[in-house]
PDB file of C-alpha atoms and ligand atoms in Angstrom:
ATOM      1  CA  MET A 925      -0.387  -0.070   0.274  1.00 45.00           C
ATOM      2  CA  LYS A 926       2.659   2.202   1.189  1.00 52.00           C
ATOM      3  CA  LYS A 927       4.459   1.726  -2.447  1.00 40.00           C
ATOM      4  CA  LYS A 928       1.646   2.163  -4.345  1.00 49.00           C
ATOM      5  CA  LEU A 929       0.425   5.800  -2.883  1.00 54.00           C
ATOM      6  CA  PHE A 930       4.329   6.591  -3.154  1.00 50.00           C
ATOM      7  CA  LEU A 931       3.992   5.700  -7.115  1.00 48.00           C
ATOM      8  CA  ILE A 932       0.578   7.896  -7.154  1.00 55.00           C
ATOM      9  CA  TRP A 933       2.625  10.592  -5.455  1.00 50.00           C
ATOM     10  CA  ARG A 934       5.442  10.355  -7.556  1.00 47.00           C
ATOM     11  CA  GLU A 935       3.613  10.187 -10.895  1.00 51.00           C
ATOM     12  CA  GLU A 936       0.663  11.848 -10.283  1.00 52.00           C
ATOM     13  CA  LYS A 937       0.069  14.966  -8.488  1.00 43.00           C
ATOM     14  CA  LYS A 938       3.404  14.588  -6.874  1.00 45.00           C
ATOM     15  CA  LEU A 939       0.870  15.408  -3.303  1.00 47.00           C
ATOM     16  CA  CYS A 940       0.738  13.241  -0.221  1.00 49.00           C
ATOM     17  CA  VAL A 941      -2.049  11.385   0.079  1.00 47.00           C
ATOM     18  CA  ARG A 942      -3.855   9.631   3.114  1.00 46.00           C
ATOM     19  CA  GLU A 943      -5.363   6.206   2.411  1.00 48.00           C
ATOM     20  CA  GLU A 944      -8.102   6.569   4.701  1.00 49.00           C
ATOM     21  CA  ASP A 945      -9.666   9.856   3.285  1.00 49.00           C
ATOM     22  CA  ALA A 946      -7.411  10.712   0.412  1.00 49.00           C
ATOM     23  CA  MET A 947      -6.668  14.177   1.909  1.00 58.00           C
ATOM     24  CA  PRO A 948      -3.832  15.734   0.122  1.00 74.00           C
ATOM     25  CA  ARG A 949      -0.951  17.206   2.018  1.00 90.00           C
ATOM     26  CA  ARG A 950       1.654  18.863   0.106  1.00 91.00           C
ATOM     27  CA  PRO A 951       5.362  17.894   1.118  1.00 94.00           C
ATOM     28  CA  ILE A 952       7.215  20.369   2.627  1.00 96.00           C
ATOM     29  CA  LEU A 953      11.107  20.915   2.532  1.00 97.00           C
ATOM     30  CA  ALA A 954      12.177  23.142   5.295  1.00 98.00           C
ATOM     31  CA  ALA A 955      15.963  24.078   5.569  1.00 98.00           C
ATOM     32  CA  ASN A 956      16.679  24.998   8.801  1.00 98.00           C
ATOM     33  CA  TRP A 957      20.456  26.833   8.784  1.00 98.00           C
ATOM     34  CA  LYS A 958      21.006  27.408  12.322  1.00 98.00           C
ATOM     35  CA  MET A 959      24.233  29.517  13.202  1.00 98.00           C
ATOM     36  CA  ASN A 960      25.950  28.880  10.071  1.00 98.00           C
ATOM     37  CA  LEU A 961      26.707  30.629   6.692  1.00 98.00           C
ATOM     38  CA  THR A 962      27.882  34.414   6.492  1.00 98.00           C
ATOM     39  CA  SER A 963      26.067  37.028   3.920  1.00 98.00           C
ATOM     40  CA  ASN A 964      27.660  36.107   1.120  1.00 98.00           C
ATOM     41  CA  GLN A 965      27.515  32.329   1.768  1.00 98.00           C
ATOM     42  CA  SER A 966      23.540  32.463   2.140  1.00 98.00           C
ATOM     43  CA  LYS A 967      23.119  34.601  -1.252  1.00 98.00           C
ATOM     44  CA  LEU A 968      24.856  32.534  -3.164  1.00 97.00           C
ATOM     45  CA  LEU A 969      22.834  29.225  -1.618  1.00 97.00           C
ATOM     46  CA  VAL A 970      19.548  31.391  -2.276  1.00 97.00           C
ATOM     47  CA  ASP A 971      20.638  31.624  -6.164  1.00 96.00           C
ATOM     48  CA  SER A 972      21.779  28.617  -6.911  1.00 94.00           C
ATOM     49  CA  ILE A 973      17.945  27.340  -5.788  1.00 93.00           C
ATOM     50  CA  LEU A 974      16.684  30.037  -7.842  1.00 94.00           C
ATOM     51  CA  ASN A 975      18.852  29.323 -10.855  1.00 94.00           C
ATOM     52  CA  ASN A 976      18.492  25.580 -10.613  1.00 91.00           C
ATOM     53  CA  LEU A 977      15.176  25.441  -9.508  1.00 83.00           C
ATOM     54  CA  GLY A 978      13.123  28.414 -10.382  1.00 75.00           C
ATOM     55  CA  ALA A 979       9.643  28.823  -8.078  1.00 75.00           C
ATOM     56  CA  PRO A 980       8.873  25.449  -6.769  1.00 76.00           C
ATOM     57  CA  VAL A 981       5.290  23.897  -7.652  1.00 78.00           C
ATOM     58  CA  ASN A 982       4.753  20.701  -6.246  1.00 85.00           C
ATOM     59  CA  CYS A 983       6.145  21.062  -3.269  1.00 91.00           C
ATOM     60  CA  GLU A 984       6.462  23.818  -0.267  1.00 94.00           C
ATOM     61  CA  ILE A 985       9.893  25.040   0.412  1.00 95.00           C
ATOM     62  CA  ILE A 986      10.926  26.639   3.421  1.00 97.00           C
ATOM     63  CA  LEU A 987      14.456  28.498   4.368  1.00 98.00           C
ATOM     64  CA  PHE A 988      15.558  29.243   7.888  1.00 98.00           C
ATOM     65  CA  PRO A 989      18.597  31.290   7.602  1.00 98.00           C
ATOM     66  CA  SER A 990      20.247  33.368  10.254  1.00 98.00           C
ATOM     67  CA  PHE A 991      17.887  36.389  11.746  1.00 98.00           C
ATOM     68  CA  LEU A 992      20.739  39.052   9.999  1.00 98.00           C
ATOM     69  CA  HIS A 993      19.767  37.814   6.429  1.00 98.00           C
ATOM     70  CA  ILE A 994      16.248  37.307   6.868  1.00 98.00           C
ATOM     71  CA  PRO A 995      15.671  40.793   4.719  1.00 98.00           C
ATOM     72  CA  MET A 996      18.249  40.298   2.389  1.00 98.00           C
ATOM     73  CA  ILE A 997      16.807  36.633   1.535  1.00 98.00           C
ATOM     74  CA  ALA A 998      13.181  37.658   1.818  1.00 98.00           C
ATOM     75  CA  GLU A 999      13.849  40.122  -1.549  1.00 98.00           C
ATOM     76  CA  LYS A1000      15.269  37.599  -3.074  1.00 97.00           C
ATOM     77  CA  ILE A1001      12.256  35.403  -2.956  1.00 96.00           C
ATOM     78  CA  ALA A1002       9.786  37.930  -3.590  1.00 95.00           C
ATOM     79  CA  GLY A1003       7.190  36.227  -5.357  1.00 93.00           C
ATOM     80  CA  LYS A1004       8.575  33.025  -6.110  1.00 92.00           C
ATOM     81  CA  ASN A1005       6.671  30.552  -3.972  1.00 90.00           C
ATOM     82  CA  ILE A1006       9.620  30.221  -1.359  1.00 95.00           C
ATOM     83  CA  GLY A1007       8.501  30.703   2.559  1.00 97.00           C
ATOM     84  CA  ILE A1008      10.760  31.933   5.191  1.00 98.00           C
ATOM     85  CA  GLY A1009      11.175  32.099   8.892  1.00 98.00           C
ATOM     86  CA  GLY A1010      12.955  32.696  11.885  1.00 98.00           C
ATOM     87  CA  GLN A1011      14.565  29.925  13.837  1.00 98.00           C
ATOM     88  CA  ASN A1012      13.176  31.423  16.893  1.00 98.00           C
ATOM     89  CA  LEU A1013      11.104  34.496  18.529  1.00 98.00           C
ATOM     90  CA  TYR A1014      10.167  35.455  22.204  1.00 98.00           C
ATOM     91  CA  PHE A1015       6.658  35.016  23.595  1.00 98.00           C
ATOM     92  CA  GLU A1016       6.483  39.248  24.499  1.00 98.00           C
ATOM     93  CA  GLU A1017       4.923  41.064  22.584  1.00 98.00           C
ATOM     94  CA  LYS A1018       7.580  43.970  22.032  1.00 98.00           C
ATOM     95  CA  GLY A1019       9.488  46.142  25.084  1.00 98.00           C
ATOM     96  CA  ALA A1020      12.600  45.751  27.343  1.00 98.00           C
ATOM     97  CA  TYR A1021      13.620  42.411  26.288  1.00 98.00           C
ATOM     98  CA  THR A1022      17.500  43.461  25.310  1.00 98.00           C
ATOM     99  CA  GLY A1023      19.397  41.109  22.584  1.00 98.00           C
ATOM    100  CA  GLU A1024      15.617  39.254  21.433  1.00 98.00           C
ATOM    101  CA  ILE A1025      13.668  39.183  18.388  1.00 98.00           C
ATOM    102  CA  ALA A1026      10.081  40.122  18.244  1.00 98.00           C
ATOM    103  CA  ALA A1027       7.285  38.276  15.850  1.00 98.00           C
ATOM    104  CA  PHE A1028       6.330  41.674  14.317  1.00 98.00           C
ATOM    105  CA  GLN A1029       9.840  42.211  13.516  1.00 98.00           C
ATOM    106  CA  LEU A1030       9.999  38.781  11.868  1.00 98.00           C
ATOM    107  CA  VAL A1031       6.769  39.539   9.820  1.00 98.00           C
ATOM    108  CA  ASP A1032       8.330  43.358   9.177  1.00 98.00           C
ATOM    109  CA  SER A1033      11.556  41.550   7.738  1.00 98.00           C
ATOM    110  CA  GLY A1034       9.548  39.508   5.669  1.00 98.00           C
ATOM    111  CA  CYS A1035       9.009  36.395   7.171  1.00 98.00           C
ATOM    112  CA  THR A1036       6.140  33.788   6.538  1.00 98.00           C
ATOM    113  CA  HIS A1037       7.437  31.383   8.993  1.00 98.00           C
ATOM    114  CA  VAL A1038       8.819  31.111  12.603  1.00 98.00           C
ATOM    115  CA  LEU A1039      10.431  27.319  13.807  1.00 98.00           C
ATOM    116  CA  ILE A1040       9.763  27.436  17.715  1.00 98.00           C
ATOM    117  CA  GLY A1041      10.636  24.426  19.992  1.00 98.00           C
ATOM    118  CA  HIS A1042      13.835  23.153  18.322  1.00 97.00           C
ATOM    119  CA  SER A1043      15.538  20.578  20.129  1.00 95.00           C
ATOM    120  CA  GLU A1044      18.398  22.840  20.596  1.00 96.00           C
ATOM    121  CA  ARG A1045      16.629  25.881  21.890  1.00 97.00           C
ATOM    122  CA  ARG A1046      14.950  23.147  24.392  1.00 95.00           C
ATOM    123  CA  HIS A1047      17.801  21.973  25.380  1.00 93.00           C
ATOM    124  CA  TYR A1048      20.711  24.832  25.128  1.00 95.00           C
ATOM    125  CA  PHE A1049      18.229  27.394  26.250  1.00 97.00           C
ATOM    126  CA  HIS A1050      15.786  25.870  28.594  1.00 96.00           C
ATOM    127  CA  GLU A1051      12.843  26.333  26.486  1.00 97.00           C
ATOM    128  CA  ASN A1052       9.754  24.577  28.076  1.00 97.00           C
ATOM    129  CA  TYR A1053       6.424  23.816  27.777  1.00 98.00           C
ATOM    130  CA  GLU A1054       5.085  26.917  28.915  1.00 98.00           C
ATOM    131  CA  THR A1055       7.544  29.540  26.738  1.00 98.00           C
ATOM    132  CA  VAL A1056       6.976  27.024  23.707  1.00 98.00           C
ATOM    133  CA  ASN A1057       3.219  27.600  24.082  1.00 98.00           C
ATOM    134  CA  LYS A1058       3.839  31.496  24.429  1.00 98.00           C
ATOM    135  CA  LYS A1059       5.713  31.654  21.480  1.00 98.00           C
ATOM    136  CA  VAL A1060       3.523  29.535  19.203  1.00 98.00           C
ATOM    137  CA  LEU A1061       0.882  32.032  20.772  1.00 98.00           C
ATOM    138  CA  ARG A1062       2.530  34.817  19.745  1.00 98.00           C
ATOM    139  CA  ALA A1063       3.807  33.737  16.477  1.00 98.00           C
ATOM    140  CA  LEU A1064       0.148  33.219  15.395  1.00 98.00           C
ATOM    141  CA  SER A1065      -1.480  36.184  17.120  1.00 98.00           C
ATOM    142  CA  ALA A1066       1.553  38.310  14.780  1.00 98.00           C
ATOM    143  CA  GLY A1067      -0.164  36.167  11.769  1.00 98.00           C
ATOM    144  CA  LEU A1068       3.167  34.064  11.393  1.00 98.00           C
ATOM    145  CA  LYS A1069       3.236  29.886  10.615  1.00 98.00           C
ATOM    146  CA  VAL A1070       4.239  28.379  12.707  1.00 98.00           C
ATOM    147  CA  MET A1071       6.688  24.959  12.938  1.00 98.00           C
ATOM    148  CA  LEU A1072       6.696  23.184  15.796  1.00 98.00           C
ATOM    149  CA  CYS A1073       9.244  20.734  16.674  1.00 98.00           C
ATOM    150  CA  VAL A1074       9.432  17.602  18.934  1.00 98.00           C
ATOM    151  CA  GLY A1075      11.106  14.694  19.488  1.00 96.00           C
ATOM    152  CA  GLU A1076      12.506  12.722  22.403  1.00 95.00           C
ATOM    153  CA  SER A1077      16.432  12.279  23.737  1.00 93.00           C
ATOM    154  CA  LEU A1078      18.166   8.820  23.090  1.00 92.00           C
ATOM    155  CA  GLU A1079      17.760   8.538  26.994  1.00 93.00           C
ATOM    156  CA  GLU A1080      13.940   8.488  26.804  1.00 95.00           C
ATOM    157  CA  ARG A1081      14.089   6.320  23.446  1.00 93.00           C
ATOM    158  CA  GLU A1082      15.779   3.901  25.611  1.00 91.00           C
ATOM    159  CA  ASN A1083      13.330   3.782  28.287  1.00 94.00           C
ATOM    160  CA  ASN A1084      10.537   3.288  25.893  1.00 94.00           C
ATOM    161  CA  VAL A1085       8.760   7.273  27.237  1.00 96.00           C
ATOM    162  CA  THR A1086       8.924   8.631  22.946  1.00 96.00           C
ATOM    163  CA  GLU A1087       5.329   8.083  22.812  1.00 95.00           C
ATOM    164  CA  MET A1088       4.693   9.950  26.079  1.00 96.00           C
ATOM    165  CA  VAL A1089       7.381  12.571  25.500  1.00 97.00           C
ATOM    166  CA  VAL A1090       6.285  13.728  22.429  1.00 97.00           C
ATOM    167  CA  VAL A1091       2.247  13.653  23.352  1.00 97.00           C
ATOM    168  CA  ASP A1092       3.178  15.902  26.201  1.00 97.00           C
ATOM    169  CA  GLN A1093       4.890  18.060  23.880  1.00 98.00           C
ATOM    170  CA  ILE A1094       2.458  18.128  21.607  1.00 98.00           C
ATOM    171  CA  GLU A1095      -0.774  18.870  24.195  1.00 97.00           C
ATOM    172  CA  SER A1096       1.453  21.257  25.837  1.00 98.00           C
ATOM    173  CA  ALA A1097       2.517  23.457  22.883  1.00 98.00           C
ATOM    174  CA  MET A1098      -1.297  23.261  22.033  1.00 97.00           C
ATOM    175  CA  GLN A1099      -3.253  25.086  25.200  1.00 98.00           C
ATOM    176  CA  ASN A1100      -5.632  27.669  23.721  1.00 98.00           C
ATOM    177  CA  ILE A1101      -4.869  27.096  20.169  1.00 98.00           C
ATOM    178  CA  SER A1102      -8.129  26.951  18.442  1.00 97.00           C
ATOM    179  CA  HIS A1103      -9.394  24.788  15.282  1.00 97.00           C
ATOM    180  CA  LYS A1104      -8.781  27.486  13.165  1.00 97.00           C
ATOM    181  CA  ASP A1105      -5.124  28.450  14.348  1.00 97.00           C
ATOM    182  CA  MET A1106      -4.187  24.492  12.725  1.00 97.00           C
ATOM    183  CA  ASN A1107      -4.419  25.908   9.362  1.00 96.00           C
ATOM    184  CA  ASP A1108      -1.277  27.731  10.018  1.00 98.00           C
ATOM    185  CA  ILE A1109       0.691  25.151  12.297  1.00 98.00           C
ATOM    186  CA  SER A1110       2.856  22.262  11.075  1.00 98.00           C
ATOM    187  CA  ILE A1111       4.908  19.665  13.274  1.00 98.00           C
ATOM    188  CA  ALA A1112       8.609  18.825  12.822  1.00 98.00           C
ATOM    189  CA  TYR A1113       9.295  15.248  14.761  1.00 97.00           C
ATOM    190  CA  GLU A1114      13.099  15.298  15.557  1.00 95.00           C
ATOM    191  CA  PRO A1115      14.585  12.661  17.878  1.00 94.00           C
ATOM    192  CA  ILE A1116      17.236  14.571  19.418  1.00 93.00           C
ATOM    193  CA  TRP A1117      20.029  11.606  18.613  1.00 91.00           C
ATOM    194  CA  ALA A1118      19.250  11.618  15.097  1.00 90.00           C
ATOM    195  CA  ILE A1119      19.727  15.557  14.695  1.00 88.00           C
ATOM    196  CA  GLY A1120      23.452  16.326  13.299  1.00 85.00           C
ATOM    197  CA  THR A1121      24.767  12.545  14.241  1.00 87.00           C
ATOM    198  CA  GLY A1122      24.284  10.883  11.093  1.00 84.00           C
ATOM    199  CA  ARG A1123      22.152   8.370  12.760  1.00 85.00           C
ATOM    200  CA  ILE A1124      18.727   8.169  11.602  1.00 84.00           C
ATOM    201  CA  ALA A1125      15.285   7.034  12.817  1.00 86.00           C
ATOM    202  CA  THR A1126      14.687   3.915  10.842  1.00 91.00           C
ATOM    203  CA  PRO A1127      11.337   5.125   8.871  1.00 89.00           C
ATOM    204  CA  ASP A1128       8.987   2.691  10.082  1.00 90.00           C
ATOM    205  CA  ASP A1129       9.886   4.514  13.415  1.00 92.00           C
ATOM    206  CA  ALA A1130       9.527   7.682  12.542  1.00 94.00           C
ATOM    207  CA  ALA A1131       6.665   6.873  10.569  1.00 94.00           C
ATOM    208  CA  HIS A1132       5.195   5.002  13.754  1.00 95.00           C
ATOM    209  CA  VAL A1133       5.544   8.686  15.556  1.00 96.00           C
ATOM    210  CA  HIS A1134       4.094  10.709  13.020  1.00 96.00           C
ATOM    211  CA  GLN A1135       1.049   8.219  13.850  1.00 96.00           C
ATOM    212  CA  ILE A1136       1.249   9.208  17.190  1.00 96.00           C
ATOM    213  CA  ILE A1137       1.331  12.616  16.860  1.00 97.00           C
ATOM    214  CA  ARG A1138      -1.543  12.311  14.283  1.00 97.00           C
ATOM    215  CA  LYS A1139      -3.501  10.765  16.912  1.00 96.00           C
ATOM    216  CA  ALA A1140      -3.009  13.168  19.336  1.00 97.00           C
ATOM    217  CA  LEU A1141      -4.098  16.224  17.156  1.00 97.00           C
ATOM    218  CA  GLY A1142      -7.177  14.212  16.509  1.00 97.00           C
ATOM    219  CA  ARG A1143      -7.895  13.714  20.316  1.00 96.00           C
ATOM    220  CA  ILE A1144      -7.112  17.348  20.794  1.00 97.00           C
ATOM    221  CA  PHE A1145      -8.918  18.786  17.737  1.00 97.00           C
ATOM    222  CA  ASP A1146     -10.755  16.967  15.336  1.00 96.00           C
ATOM    223  CA  LYS A1147      -9.878  14.092  12.446  1.00 95.00           C
ATOM    224  CA  GLU A1148      -9.988  17.035   9.447  1.00 95.00           C
ATOM    225  CA  ILE A1149      -7.081  18.650  11.607  1.00 96.00           C
ATOM    226  CA  ALA A1150      -5.755  15.617  12.157  1.00 96.00           C
ATOM    227  CA  SER A1151      -5.718  13.922   8.702  1.00 95.00           C
ATOM    228  CA  LYS A1152      -4.672  18.109   7.191  1.00 95.00           C
ATOM    229  CA  ILE A1153      -1.511  18.266   8.997  1.00 96.00           C
ATOM    230  CA  CYS A1154       1.802  18.338   7.862  1.00 97.00           C
ATOM    231  CA  ILE A1155       4.161  17.047   9.983  1.00 97.00           C
ATOM    232  CA  LEU A1156       7.485  16.523   9.021  1.00 97.00           C
ATOM    233  CA  TYR A1157      10.826  14.174   9.837  1.00 96.00           C
ATOM    234  CA  GLY A1158      13.795  15.914  10.432  1.00 96.00           C
ATOM    235  CA  GLY A1159      17.328  14.241  12.097  1.00 95.00           C
ATOM    236  CA  SER A1160      20.459  13.363   9.734  1.00 94.00           C
ATOM    237  CA  VAL A1161      17.948  13.771   6.131  1.00 96.00           C
ATOM    238  CA  LYS A1162      20.149  13.719   2.922  1.00 96.00           C
ATOM    239  CA  PRO A1163      19.642  12.964  -0.778  1.00 97.00           C
ATOM    240  CA  ASP A1164      20.339   9.052   0.050  1.00 95.00           C
ATOM    241  CA  ASN A1165      17.812   8.853   2.489  1.00 95.00           C
ATOM    242  CA  ILE A1166      15.002  10.925   1.544  1.00 95.00           C
ATOM    243  CA  LYS A1167      13.370   8.786  -0.656  1.00 94.00           C
ATOM    244  CA  GLU A1168      12.461   5.937   1.966  1.00 93.00           C
ATOM    245  CA  VAL A1169      11.925   8.506   4.490  1.00 94.00           C
ATOM    246  CA  MET A1170       8.951  10.127   2.284  1.00 94.00           C
ATOM    247  CA  ALA A1171       7.422   6.713   1.322  1.00 92.00           C
ATOM    248  CA  GLU A1172       6.200   6.839   4.245  1.00 91.00           C
ATOM    249  CA  GLU A1173       2.010   7.799   4.228  1.00 89.00           C
ATOM    250  CA  ASP A1174       2.271   9.660   7.736  1.00 92.00           C
ATOM    251  CA  ILE A1175       5.500  12.153   6.352  1.00 95.00           C
ATOM    252  CA  ASP A1176       4.696  14.971   4.953  1.00 96.00           C
ATOM    253  CA  GLY A1177       8.277  16.621   4.262  1.00 96.00           C
ATOM    254  CA  VAL A1178      11.542  17.077   5.734  1.00 97.00           C
ATOM    255  CA  LEU A1179      12.844  19.292   8.488  1.00 98.00           C
ATOM    256  CA  VAL A1180      16.882  19.445   7.261  1.00 98.00           C
ATOM    257  CA  GLY A1181      19.698  21.476   9.166  1.00 97.00           C
ATOM    258  CA  GLY A1182      23.226  19.780   7.813  1.00 97.00           C
ATOM    259  CA  ALA A1183      22.360  18.611   4.246  1.00 97.00           C
ATOM    260  CA  SER A1184      20.490  22.072   3.772  1.00 98.00           C
ATOM    261  CA  LEU A1185      24.041  24.375   3.869  1.00 98.00           C
ATOM    262  CA  LYS A1186      25.403  22.481   0.457  1.00 96.00           C
ATOM    263  CA  THR A1187      24.309  23.802  -2.472  1.00 96.00           C
ATOM    264  CA  ASP A1188      24.119  20.059  -4.177  1.00 96.00           C
ATOM    265  CA  SER A1189      22.467  18.412  -1.460  1.00 97.00           C
ATOM    266  CA  LEU A1190      20.055  20.946  -0.666  1.00 96.00           C
ATOM    267  CA  LEU A1191      19.274  20.777  -4.559  1.00 95.00           C
ATOM    268  CA  GLU A1192      19.324  17.472  -4.229  1.00 96.00           C
ATOM    269  CA  LEU A1193      16.572  17.693  -1.493  1.00 96.00           C
ATOM    270  CA  MET A1194      14.375  19.878  -3.296  1.00 94.00           C
ATOM    271  CA  ARG A1195      14.676  18.337  -7.207  1.00 92.00           C
ATOM    272  CA  PHE A1196      13.383  14.554  -5.133  1.00 93.00           C
ATOM    273  CA  LEU A1197      10.123  16.747  -3.510  1.00 90.00           C
ATOM    274  CA  ASN A1198       9.216  19.099  -6.249  1.00 84.00           C
TER     275      ASN A1198
HETATM  276  P1  PGA B1736      20.366  18.129  10.904  1.00 88.14           P
HETATM  277  O1  PGA B1736      19.371  18.641  11.546  1.00 88.14           O
HETATM  278  O2  PGA B1736      20.056  17.842   9.254  1.00 88.14           O
HETATM  279  O3  PGA B1736      21.368  17.922  10.808  1.00 88.14           O
HETATM  280  O4  PGA B1736      20.071  16.511  11.311  1.00 88.14           O
HETATM  281  C1  PGA B1736      18.201  19.216  11.602  1.00 88.14           C
HETATM  282  C2  PGA B1736      17.904  19.943  12.351  1.00 88.14           C
HETATM  283  O5  PGA B1736      18.039  20.150  13.672  1.00 88.14           O
HETATM  284  O6  PGA B1736      16.451  20.834  11.943  1.00 88.14           O
END
């Protein structure tokens, strides 16, 4: 069945189709450049996307560059059907919060999206359930689309609490989120032990967690929302493993770090999805 759906997706509309209700979900490729690249390197990477790929048609591409490079990139990709987002924001509206970036400033710089709750933020910067939820609410109220990241640590996986951890992260982040807000949210499942390590969750393991997330969203909201939402996989995705990752019915896209920093691998990933 998986294979059949994959062929439908590749050969016909290039859409992920869910067997149960045939709800189409447009594949997403999100490039998380983290704290890498000079302004010129970012510019060259964007130029190579535009020169080789033009405007994507069959998939959604979202770039998450350094805050400093957002205005320059936003200008380059204007009208090209490519999204751009901040890697973080602060949950207060504005004011005396030295060093922080506000949601309205991201919008003002040209952002359409924001990443929230990346495991590196949760781990190194002590973001917790409450701050992640506040950030989601702030982003939505400013008109940004949210890519919410969730995922378990190696220790949690070894202790067999992956499902509990991920569902807790989802439930806490969704506090006070309306059904309508869910049109502007996607989820990225990133097992922490697979990020930047070269280790990748087996597609079956990742798909299992994606199903758990979809079920949790069905419980919190409803079945339609659960079947419409895009759930991406992240963690050591590269050109040589994207095919097997995307073959899973419940995996609707990829959030890519390391492999999105080099022109060749980024273009290969994009060409595969587009
Ligand atoms: P990686 O990073 O592709 O380098 O593992 C993914 C991420 O953290 O978003």
